[in-house]
Amino acid sequence: MRNKFDKQIARMRRIEGQARGIARMMEEDRYCIDILQQFAAIEAALRSTRAEVLKIHAAHCVEEAIASGDKNDQKQKFAELVSLFEKQVR
C-alpha cells in the first residue's frame, strides 16, 4: 500500500542531503554567499514540503473529522490548525 507521504518523504531525504552538503561546504571553508544560497534553497524546499503536508492533512484528517459528524473531533482538528498557524506567525 502506498503511503500518503511518499513524495514528501522523498523530498525530505533530498533536503537531508542538501543539509549534509552545506556542512561539507562549511568544512571546506567555501564562500559564505554560496553557503547562504544553499540555506535559502533548503528553506524554500521545507516551506514547499510543509505546505504539501498541510494539504494532505486537510484532505485526509480534517475531511474525515467533518465527514464523521463528530463535533469534538472537528473542534480538535480546528484547534490544532489554529495552534499550528499561531506558531508559524511567531
Backbone atoms as SQL, in Angstrom:
CREATE TABLE atoms (id INTEGER PRIMARY KEY, chain TEXT, resi INTEGER, resn TEXT, atom TEXT, x REAL, y REAL, z REAL);
INSERT INTO atoms VALUES
  (1, 'A', 1, 'MET', 'N', 0.842, -1.190, 0.000),
  (2, 'A', 1, 'MET', 'CA', 0.000, 0.000, 0.000),
  (3, 'A', 1, 'MET', 'C', 0.886, 1.252, 0.000),
  (4, 'A', 2, 'ARG', 'N', 0.482, 2.231, -0.709),
  (5, 'A', 2, 'ARG', 'CA', 1.232, 3.474, -0.848),
  (6, 'A', 2, 'ARG', 'C', 0.971, 4.382, 0.356),
  (7, 'A', 3, 'ASN', 'N', 2.039, 4.950, 0.885),
  (8, 'A', 3, 'ASN', 'CA', 1.943, 5.895, 1.989),
  (9, 'A', 3, 'ASN', 'C', 1.562, 7.263, 1.425),
  (10, 'A', 4, 'LYS', 'N', 0.641, 7.956, 2.081),
  (11, 'A', 4, 'LYS', 'CA', 0.201, 9.263, 1.592),
  (12, 'A', 4, 'LYS', 'C', 1.329, 10.300, 1.607),
  (13, 'A', 5, 'PHE', 'N', 2.407, 9.997, 2.309),
  (14, 'A', 5, 'PHE', 'CA', 3.530, 10.924, 2.417),
  (15, 'A', 5, 'PHE', 'C', 4.727, 10.528, 1.554),
  (16, 'A', 6, 'ASP', 'N', 4.591, 9.576, 0.660),
  (17, 'A', 6, 'ASP', 'CA', 5.738, 9.086, -0.113),
  (18, 'A', 6, 'ASP', 'C', 6.532, 10.209, -0.784),
  (19, 'A', 7, 'LYS', 'N', 5.850, 11.113, -1.455),
  (20, 'A', 7, 'LYS', 'CA', 6.552, 12.201, -2.155),
  (21, 'A', 7, 'LYS', 'C', 7.256, 13.128, -1.166),
  (22, 'A', 8, 'GLN', 'N', 6.604, 13.389, -0.039),
  (23, 'A', 8, 'GLN', 'CA', 7.194, 14.285, 0.949),
  (24, 'A', 8, 'GLN', 'C', 8.388, 13.622, 1.644),
  (25, 'A', 9, 'ILE', 'N', 8.320, 12.306, 1.841),
  (26, 'A', 9, 'ILE', 'CA', 9.452, 11.583, 2.430),
  (27, 'A', 9, 'ILE', 'C', 10.652, 11.666, 1.496),
  (28, 'A', 10, 'ALA', 'N', 10.407, 11.458, 0.208),
  (29, 'A', 10, 'ALA', 'CA', 11.497, 11.554, -0.773),
  (30, 'A', 10, 'ALA', 'C', 12.080, 12.961, -0.773),
  (31, 'A', 11, 'ARG', 'N', 11.210, 13.964, -0.680),
  (32, 'A', 11, 'ARG', 'CA', 11.688, 15.352, -0.666),
  (33, 'A', 11, 'ARG', 'C', 12.512, 15.629, 0.582),
  (34, 'A', 12, 'MET', 'N', 12.082, 15.104, 1.724),
  (35, 'A', 12, 'MET', 'CA', 12.832, 15.306, 2.964),
  (36, 'A', 12, 'MET', 'C', 14.206, 14.633, 2.882),
  (37, 'A', 13, 'ARG', 'N', 14.287, 13.528, 2.206),
  (38, 'A', 13, 'ARG', 'CA', 15.590, 12.859, 2.045),
  (39, 'A', 13, 'ARG', 'C', 16.523, 13.713, 1.177),
  (40, 'A', 14, 'ARG', 'N', 15.953, 14.373, 0.160),
  (41, 'A', 14, 'ARG', 'CA', 16.776, 15.272, -0.664),
  (42, 'A', 14, 'ARG', 'C', 17.230, 16.470, 0.165),
  (43, 'A', 15, 'ILE', 'N', 16.346, 16.995, 0.995),
  (44, 'A', 15, 'ILE', 'CA', 16.688, 18.122, 1.864),
  (45, 'A', 15, 'ILE', 'C', 17.786, 17.708, 2.845),
  (46, 'A', 16, 'GLU', 'N', 17.672, 16.499, 3.358),
  (47, 'A', 16, 'GLU', 'CA', 18.700, 15.969, 4.257),
  (48, 'A', 16, 'GLU', 'C', 20.065, 15.951, 3.552),
  (49, 'A', 17, 'GLY', 'N', 20.067, 15.535, 2.301),
  (50, 'A', 17, 'GLY', 'CA', 21.306, 15.538, 1.517),
  (51, 'A', 17, 'GLY', 'C', 21.833, 16.945, 1.309),
  (52, 'A', 18, 'GLN', 'N', 20.916, 17.889, 1.079),
  (53, 'A', 18, 'GLN', 'CA', 21.327, 19.280, 0.919),
  (54, 'A', 18, 'GLN', 'C', 21.971, 19.800, 2.216),
  (55, 'A', 19, 'ALA', 'N', 21.403, 19.429, 3.354),
  (56, 'A', 19, 'ALA', 'CA', 21.946, 19.877, 4.639),
  (57, 'A', 19, 'ALA', 'C', 23.349, 19.318, 4.847),
  (58, 'A', 20, 'ARG', 'N', 23.550, 18.045, 4.496),
  (59, 'A', 20, 'ARG', 'CA', 24.897, 17.473, 4.582),
  (60, 'A', 20, 'ARG', 'C', 25.851, 18.210, 3.644),
  (61, 'A', 21, 'GLY', 'N', 25.336, 18.604, 2.486),
  (62, 'A', 21, 'GLY', 'CA', 26.147, 19.361, 1.533),
  (63, 'A', 21, 'GLY', 'C', 26.576, 20.700, 2.102),
  (64, 'A', 22, 'ILE', 'N', 25.692, 21.359, 2.822),
  (65, 'A', 22, 'ILE', 'CA', 26.042, 22.637, 3.446),
  (66, 'A', 22, 'ILE', 'C', 27.133, 22.428, 4.492),
  (67, 'A', 23, 'ALA', 'N', 26.990, 21.389, 5.299),
  (68, 'A', 23, 'ALA', 'CA', 28.019, 21.108, 6.308),
  (69, 'A', 23, 'ALA', 'C', 29.370, 20.878, 5.630),
  (70, 'A', 24, 'ARG', 'N', 29.365, 20.157, 4.517),
  (71, 'A', 24, 'ARG', 'CA', 30.603, 19.915, 3.771),
  (72, 'A', 24, 'ARG', 'C', 31.178, 21.228, 3.248),
  (73, 'A', 25, 'MET', 'N', 30.305, 22.086, 2.727),
  (74, 'A', 25, 'MET', 'CA', 30.763, 23.387, 2.232),
  (75, 'A', 25, 'MET', 'C', 31.424, 24.185, 3.351),
  (76, 'A', 26, 'MET', 'N', 30.840, 24.130, 4.540),
  (77, 'A', 26, 'MET', 'CA', 31.399, 24.847, 5.684),
  (78, 'A', 26, 'MET', 'C', 32.750, 24.261, 6.071),
  (79, 'A', 27, 'GLU', 'N', 32.823, 22.921, 6.089),
  (80, 'A', 27, 'GLU', 'CA', 34.094, 22.260, 6.412),
  (81, 'A', 27, 'GLU', 'C', 35.181, 22.643, 5.412),
  (82, 'A', 28, 'GLU', 'N', 34.783, 22.829, 4.154),
  (83, 'A', 28, 'GLU', 'CA', 35.737, 23.194, 3.098),
  (84, 'A', 28, 'GLU', 'C', 35.998, 24.693, 3.039),
  (85, 'A', 29, 'ASP', 'N', 35.384, 25.441, 3.972),
  (86, 'A', 29, 'ASP', 'CA', 35.548, 26.891, 4.042),
  (87, 'A', 29, 'ASP', 'C', 35.170, 27.562, 2.726),
  (88, 'A', 30, 'ARG', 'N', 34.025, 27.129, 2.173),
  (89, 'A', 30, 'ARG', 'CA', 33.551, 27.708, 0.924),
  (90, 'A', 30, 'ARG', 'C', 33.044, 29.129, 1.145),
  (91, 'A', 31, 'TYR', 'N', 32.850, 29.842, 0.064),
  (92, 'A', 31, 'TYR', 'CA', 32.413, 31.235, 0.095),
  (93, 'A', 31, 'TYR', 'C', 31.054, 31.342, 0.801),
  (94, 'A', 32, 'CYS', 'N', 30.961, 32.281, 1.736),
  (95, 'A', 32, 'CYS', 'CA', 29.764, 32.430, 2.574),
  (96, 'A', 32, 'CYS', 'C', 28.482, 32.606, 1.757),
  (97, 'A', 33, 'ILE', 'N', 28.535, 33.386, 0.704),
  (98, 'A', 33, 'ILE', 'CA', 27.337, 33.623, -0.106),
  (99, 'A', 33, 'ILE', 'C', 26.849, 32.322, -0.731),
  (100, 'A', 34, 'ASP', 'N', 27.755, 31.464, -1.170),
  (101, 'A', 34, 'ASP', 'CA', 27.362, 30.169, -1.724),
  (102, 'A', 34, 'ASP', 'C', 26.655, 29.322, -0.668),
  (103, 'A', 35, 'ILE', 'N', 27.170, 29.355, 0.541),
  (104, 'A', 35, 'ILE', 'CA', 26.554, 28.608, 1.649),
  (105, 'A', 35, 'ILE', 'C', 25.173, 29.172, 1.946),
  (106, 'A', 36, 'LEU', 'N', 25.075, 30.491, 2.024),
  (107, 'A', 36, 'LEU', 'CA', 23.794, 31.133, 2.322),
  (108, 'A', 36, 'LEU', 'C', 22.756, 30.853, 1.239),
  (109, 'A', 37, 'GLN', 'N', 23.188, 30.782, 0.001),
  (110, 'A', 37, 'GLN', 'CA', 22.258, 30.447, -1.084),
  (111, 'A', 37, 'GLN', 'C', 21.709, 29.031, -0.904),
  (112, 'A', 38, 'GLN', 'N', 22.535, 28.130, -0.418),
  (113, 'A', 38, 'GLN', 'CA', 22.072, 26.765, -0.170),
  (114, 'A', 38, 'GLN', 'C', 21.085, 26.720, 0.997),
  (115, 'A', 39, 'PHE', 'N', 21.320, 27.561, 2.012),
  (116, 'A', 39, 'PHE', 'CA', 20.352, 27.668, 3.099),
  (117, 'A', 39, 'PHE', 'C', 19.000, 28.132, 2.558),
  (118, 'A', 40, 'ALA', 'N', 19.022, 29.125, 1.686),
  (119, 'A', 40, 'ALA', 'CA', 17.776, 29.638, 1.104),
  (120, 'A', 40, 'ALA', 'C', 17.064, 28.544, 0.317),
  (121, 'A', 41, 'ALA', 'N', 17.823, 27.724, -0.395),
  (122, 'A', 41, 'ALA', 'CA', 17.225, 26.633, -1.165),
  (123, 'A', 41, 'ALA', 'C', 16.560, 25.615, -0.244),
  (124, 'A', 42, 'ILE', 'N', 17.220, 25.287, 0.861),
  (125, 'A', 42, 'ILE', 'CA', 16.638, 24.340, 1.819),
  (126, 'A', 42, 'ILE', 'C', 15.379, 24.923, 2.456),
  (127, 'A', 43, 'GLU', 'N', 15.433, 26.186, 2.835),
  (128, 'A', 43, 'GLU', 'CA', 14.270, 26.825, 3.448),
  (129, 'A', 43, 'GLU', 'C', 13.075, 26.802, 2.498),
  (130, 'A', 44, 'ALA', 'N', 13.306, 27.077, 1.224),
  (131, 'A', 44, 'ALA', 'CA', 12.221, 27.042, 0.235),
  (132, 'A', 44, 'ALA', 'C', 11.671, 25.630, 0.088),
  (133, 'A', 45, 'ALA', 'N', 12.554, 24.650, 0.068),
  (134, 'A', 45, 'ALA', 'CA', 12.119, 23.251, -0.052),
  (135, 'A', 45, 'ALA', 'C', 11.310, 22.827, 1.166),
  (136, 'A', 46, 'LEU', 'N', 11.729, 23.256, 2.345),
  (137, 'A', 46, 'LEU', 'CA', 10.984, 22.931, 3.564),
  (138, 'A', 46, 'LEU', 'C', 9.604, 23.584, 3.560),
  (139, 'A', 47, 'ARG', 'N', 9.536, 24.860, 3.157),
  (140, 'A', 47, 'ARG', 'CA', 8.233, 25.542, 3.089),
  (141, 'A', 47, 'ARG', 'C', 7.297, 24.815, 2.138),
  (142, 'A', 48, 'SER', 'N', 7.813, 24.432, 0.991),
  (143, 'A', 48, 'SER', 'CA', 7.004, 23.731, -0.005),
  (144, 'A', 48, 'SER', 'C', 6.515, 22.382, 0.515),
  (145, 'A', 49, 'THR', 'N', 7.400, 21.656, 1.158),
  (146, 'A', 49, 'THR', 'CA', 7.033, 20.341, 1.694),
  (147, 'A', 49, 'THR', 'C', 6.024, 20.490, 2.824),
  (148, 'A', 50, 'ARG', 'N', 6.231, 21.482, 3.687),
  (149, 'A', 50, 'ARG', 'CA', 5.278, 21.739, 4.777),
  (150, 'A', 50, 'ARG', 'C', 3.901, 22.045, 4.206),
  (151, 'A', 51, 'ALA', 'N', 3.833, 22.838, 3.149),
  (152, 'A', 51, 'ALA', 'CA', 2.554, 23.164, 2.530),
  (153, 'A', 51, 'ALA', 'C', 1.868, 21.915, 1.983),
  (154, 'A', 52, 'GLU', 'N', 2.639, 21.020, 1.408),
  (155, 'A', 52, 'GLU', 'CA', 2.058, 19.776, 0.882),
  (156, 'A', 52, 'GLU', 'C', 1.518, 18.893, 2.005),
  (157, 'A', 53, 'VAL', 'N', 2.241, 18.822, 3.120),
  (158, 'A', 53, 'VAL', 'CA', 1.765, 18.037, 4.260),
  (159, 'A', 53, 'VAL', 'C', 0.485, 18.658, 4.820),
  (160, 'A', 54, 'LEU', 'N', 0.406, 19.965, 4.853),
  (161, 'A', 54, 'LEU', 'CA', -0.812, 20.643, 5.301),
  (162, 'A', 54, 'LEU', 'C', -1.985, 20.301, 4.383),
  (163, 'A', 55, 'LYS', 'N', -1.746, 20.278, 3.082),
  (164, 'A', 55, 'LYS', 'CA', -2.806, 19.893, 2.134),
  (165, 'A', 55, 'LYS', 'C', -3.267, 18.464, 2.382),
  (166, 'A', 56, 'ILE', 'N', -2.316, 17.580, 2.642),
  (167, 'A', 56, 'ILE', 'CA', -2.665, 16.179, 2.930),
  (168, 'A', 56, 'ILE', 'C', -3.500, 16.114, 4.204),
  (169, 'A', 57, 'HIS', 'N', -3.091, 16.872, 5.211),
  (170, 'A', 57, 'HIS', 'CA', -3.837, 16.892, 6.474),
  (171, 'A', 57, 'HIS', 'C', -5.279, 17.350, 6.232),
  (172, 'A', 58, 'ALA', 'N', -5.432, 18.398, 5.453),
  (173, 'A', 58, 'ALA', 'CA', -6.783, 18.903, 5.169),
  (174, 'A', 58, 'ALA', 'C', -7.596, 17.884, 4.372),
  (175, 'A', 59, 'ALA', 'N', -6.955, 17.239, 3.411),
  (176, 'A', 59, 'ALA', 'CA', -7.660, 16.297, 2.543),
  (177, 'A', 59, 'ALA', 'C', -7.984, 14.982, 3.241),
  (178, 'A', 60, 'HIS', 'N', -7.244, 14.645, 4.269),
  (179, 'A', 60, 'HIS', 'CA', -7.478, 13.365, 4.932),
  (180, 'A', 60, 'HIS', 'C', -8.038, 13.553, 6.340),
  (181, 'A', 61, 'CYS', 'N', -7.233, 14.071, 7.233),
  (182, 'A', 61, 'CYS', 'CA', -7.598, 14.145, 8.645),
  (183, 'A', 61, 'CYS', 'C', -8.781, 15.077, 8.899),
  (184, 'A', 62, 'VAL', 'N', -8.708, 16.284, 8.372),
  (185, 'A', 62, 'VAL', 'CA', -9.785, 17.254, 8.590),
  (186, 'A', 62, 'VAL', 'C', -11.053, 16.797, 7.865),
  (187, 'A', 63, 'GLU', 'N', -10.901, 16.335, 6.645),
  (188, 'A', 63, 'GLU', 'CA', -12.061, 15.857, 5.882),
  (189, 'A', 63, 'GLU', 'C', -12.752, 14.695, 6.599),
  (190, 'A', 64, 'GLU', 'N', -11.964, 13.780, 7.170),
  (191, 'A', 64, 'GLU', 'CA', -12.542, 12.651, 7.917),
  (192, 'A', 64, 'GLU', 'C', -13.310, 13.144, 9.135),
  (193, 'A', 65, 'ALA', 'N', -12.764, 14.136, 9.833),
  (194, 'A', 65, 'ALA', 'CA', -13.443, 14.675, 11.011),
  (195, 'A', 65, 'ALA', 'C', -14.766, 15.318, 10.616),
  (196, 'A', 66, 'ILE', 'N', -14.770, 16.028, 9.501),
  (197, 'A', 66, 'ILE', 'CA', -16.007, 16.666, 9.029),
  (198, 'A', 66, 'ILE', 'C', -17.028, 15.602, 8.633),
  (199, 'A', 67, 'ALA', 'N', -16.586, 14.608, 7.862),
  (200, 'A', 67, 'ALA', 'CA', -17.491, 13.551, 7.389),
  (201, 'A', 67, 'ALA', 'C', -18.042, 12.713, 8.541),
  (202, 'A', 68, 'SER', 'N', -17.253, 12.567, 9.611),
  (203, 'A', 68, 'SER', 'CA', -17.686, 11.733, 10.734),
  (204, 'A', 68, 'SER', 'C', -18.855, 12.356, 11.496),
  (205, 'A', 69, 'GLY', 'N', -18.958, 13.679, 11.431),
  (206, 'A', 69, 'GLY', 'CA', -20.003, 14.367, 12.190),
  (207, 'A', 69, 'GLY', 'C', -19.670, 14.499, 13.666),
  (208, 'A', 70, 'ASP', 'N', -18.514, 14.036, 14.074),
  (209, 'A', 70, 'ASP', 'CA', -18.075, 14.088, 15.469),
  (210, 'A', 70, 'ASP', 'C', -17.620, 15.510, 15.799),
  (211, 'A', 71, 'LYS', 'N', -18.447, 16.236, 16.521),
  (212, 'A', 71, 'LYS', 'CA', -18.164, 17.643, 16.840),
  (213, 'A', 71, 'LYS', 'C', -16.864, 17.811, 17.626),
  (214, 'A', 72, 'ASN', 'N', -16.597, 16.893, 18.561),
  (215, 'A', 72, 'ASN', 'CA', -15.358, 17.002, 19.351),
  (216, 'A', 72, 'ASN', 'C', -14.137, 16.829, 18.464),
  (217, 'A', 73, 'ASP', 'N', -14.191, 15.854, 17.558),
  (218, 'A', 73, 'ASP', 'CA', -13.073, 15.633, 16.643),
  (219, 'A', 73, 'ASP', 'C', -12.888, 16.843, 15.721),
  (220, 'A', 74, 'GLN', 'N', -13.994, 17.413, 15.262),
  (221, 'A', 74, 'GLN', 'CA', -13.932, 18.594, 14.405),
  (222, 'A', 74, 'GLN', 'C', -13.293, 19.765, 15.142),
  (223, 'A', 75, 'LYS', 'N', -13.714, 19.981, 16.383),
  (224, 'A', 75, 'LYS', 'CA', -13.146, 21.070, 17.191),
  (225, 'A', 75, 'LYS', 'C', -11.662, 20.851, 17.433),
  (226, 'A', 76, 'GLN', 'N', -11.275, 19.602, 17.695),
  (227, 'A', 76, 'GLN', 'CA', -9.868, 19.290, 17.942),
  (228, 'A', 76, 'GLN', 'C', -9.031, 19.583, 16.702),
  (229, 'A', 77, 'LYS', 'N', -9.495, 19.148, 15.535),
  (230, 'A', 77, 'LYS', 'CA', -8.743, 19.379, 14.293),
  (231, 'A', 77, 'LYS', 'C', -8.619, 20.878, 14.020),
  (232, 'A', 78, 'PHE', 'N', -9.680, 21.614, 14.259),
  (233, 'A', 78, 'PHE', 'CA', -9.653, 23.063, 14.058),
  (234, 'A', 78, 'PHE', 'C', -8.667, 23.712, 15.034),
  (235, 'A', 79, 'ALA', 'N', -8.712, 23.295, 16.304),
  (236, 'A', 79, 'ALA', 'CA', -7.810, 23.852, 17.319),
  (237, 'A', 79, 'ALA', 'C', -6.348, 23.550, 16.965),
  (238, 'A', 80, 'GLU', 'N', -6.097, 22.357, 16.443),
  (239, 'A', 80, 'GLU', 'CA', -4.729, 22.005, 16.036),
  (240, 'A', 80, 'GLU', 'C', -4.235, 22.927, 14.924),
  (241, 'A', 81, 'LEU', 'N', -5.099, 23.193, 13.953),
  (242, 'A', 81, 'LEU', 'CA', -4.712, 24.084, 12.853),
  (243, 'A', 81, 'LEU', 'C', -4.457, 25.500, 13.348),
  (244, 'A', 82, 'VAL', 'N', -5.317, 25.996, 14.219),
  (245, 'A', 82, 'VAL', 'CA', -5.137, 27.338, 14.773),
  (246, 'A', 82, 'VAL', 'C', -3.813, 27.415, 15.532),
  (247, 'A', 83, 'SER', 'N', -3.531, 26.411, 16.346),
  (248, 'A', 83, 'SER', 'CA', -2.276, 26.370, 17.102),
  (249, 'A', 83, 'SER', 'C', -1.067, 26.352, 16.163),
  (250, 'A', 84, 'LEU', 'N', -1.160, 25.558, 15.112),
  (251, 'A', 84, 'LEU', 'CA', -0.075, 25.490, 14.129),
  (252, 'A', 84, 'LEU', 'C', 0.173, 26.853, 13.492),
  (253, 'A', 85, 'PHE', 'N', -0.890, 27.522, 13.071),
  (254, 'A', 85, 'PHE', 'CA', -0.735, 28.829, 12.433),
  (255, 'A', 85, 'PHE', 'C', -0.219, 29.871, 13.419),
  (256, 'A', 86, 'GLU', 'N', -0.633, 29.786, 14.675),
  (257, 'A', 86, 'GLU', 'CA', -0.117, 30.719, 15.675),
  (258, 'A', 86, 'GLU', 'C', 1.394, 30.561, 15.845),
  (259, 'A', 87, 'LYS', 'N', 1.874, 29.327, 15.843),
  (260, 'A', 87, 'LYS', 'CA', 3.310, 29.076, 15.984),
  (261, 'A', 87, 'LYS', 'C', 4.086, 29.580, 14.774),
  (262, 'A', 88, 'GLN', 'N', 3.486, 29.508, 13.603),
  (263, 'A', 88, 'GLN', 'CA', 4.173, 29.923, 12.386),
  (264, 'A', 88, 'GLN', 'C', 4.288, 31.434, 12.280),
  (265, 'A', 89, 'VAL', 'N', 3.404, 32.158, 12.943),
  (266, 'A', 89, 'VAL', 'CA', 3.434, 33.617, 12.843),
  (267, 'A', 89, 'VAL', 'C', 4.475, 34.218, 13.788),
  (268, 'A', 90, 'ARG', 'N', 4.880, 33.461, 14.790),
  (269, 'A', 90, 'ARG', 'CA', 5.859, 33.964, 15.768),
  (270, 'A', 90, 'ARG', 'C', 7.207, 34.146, 15.152);
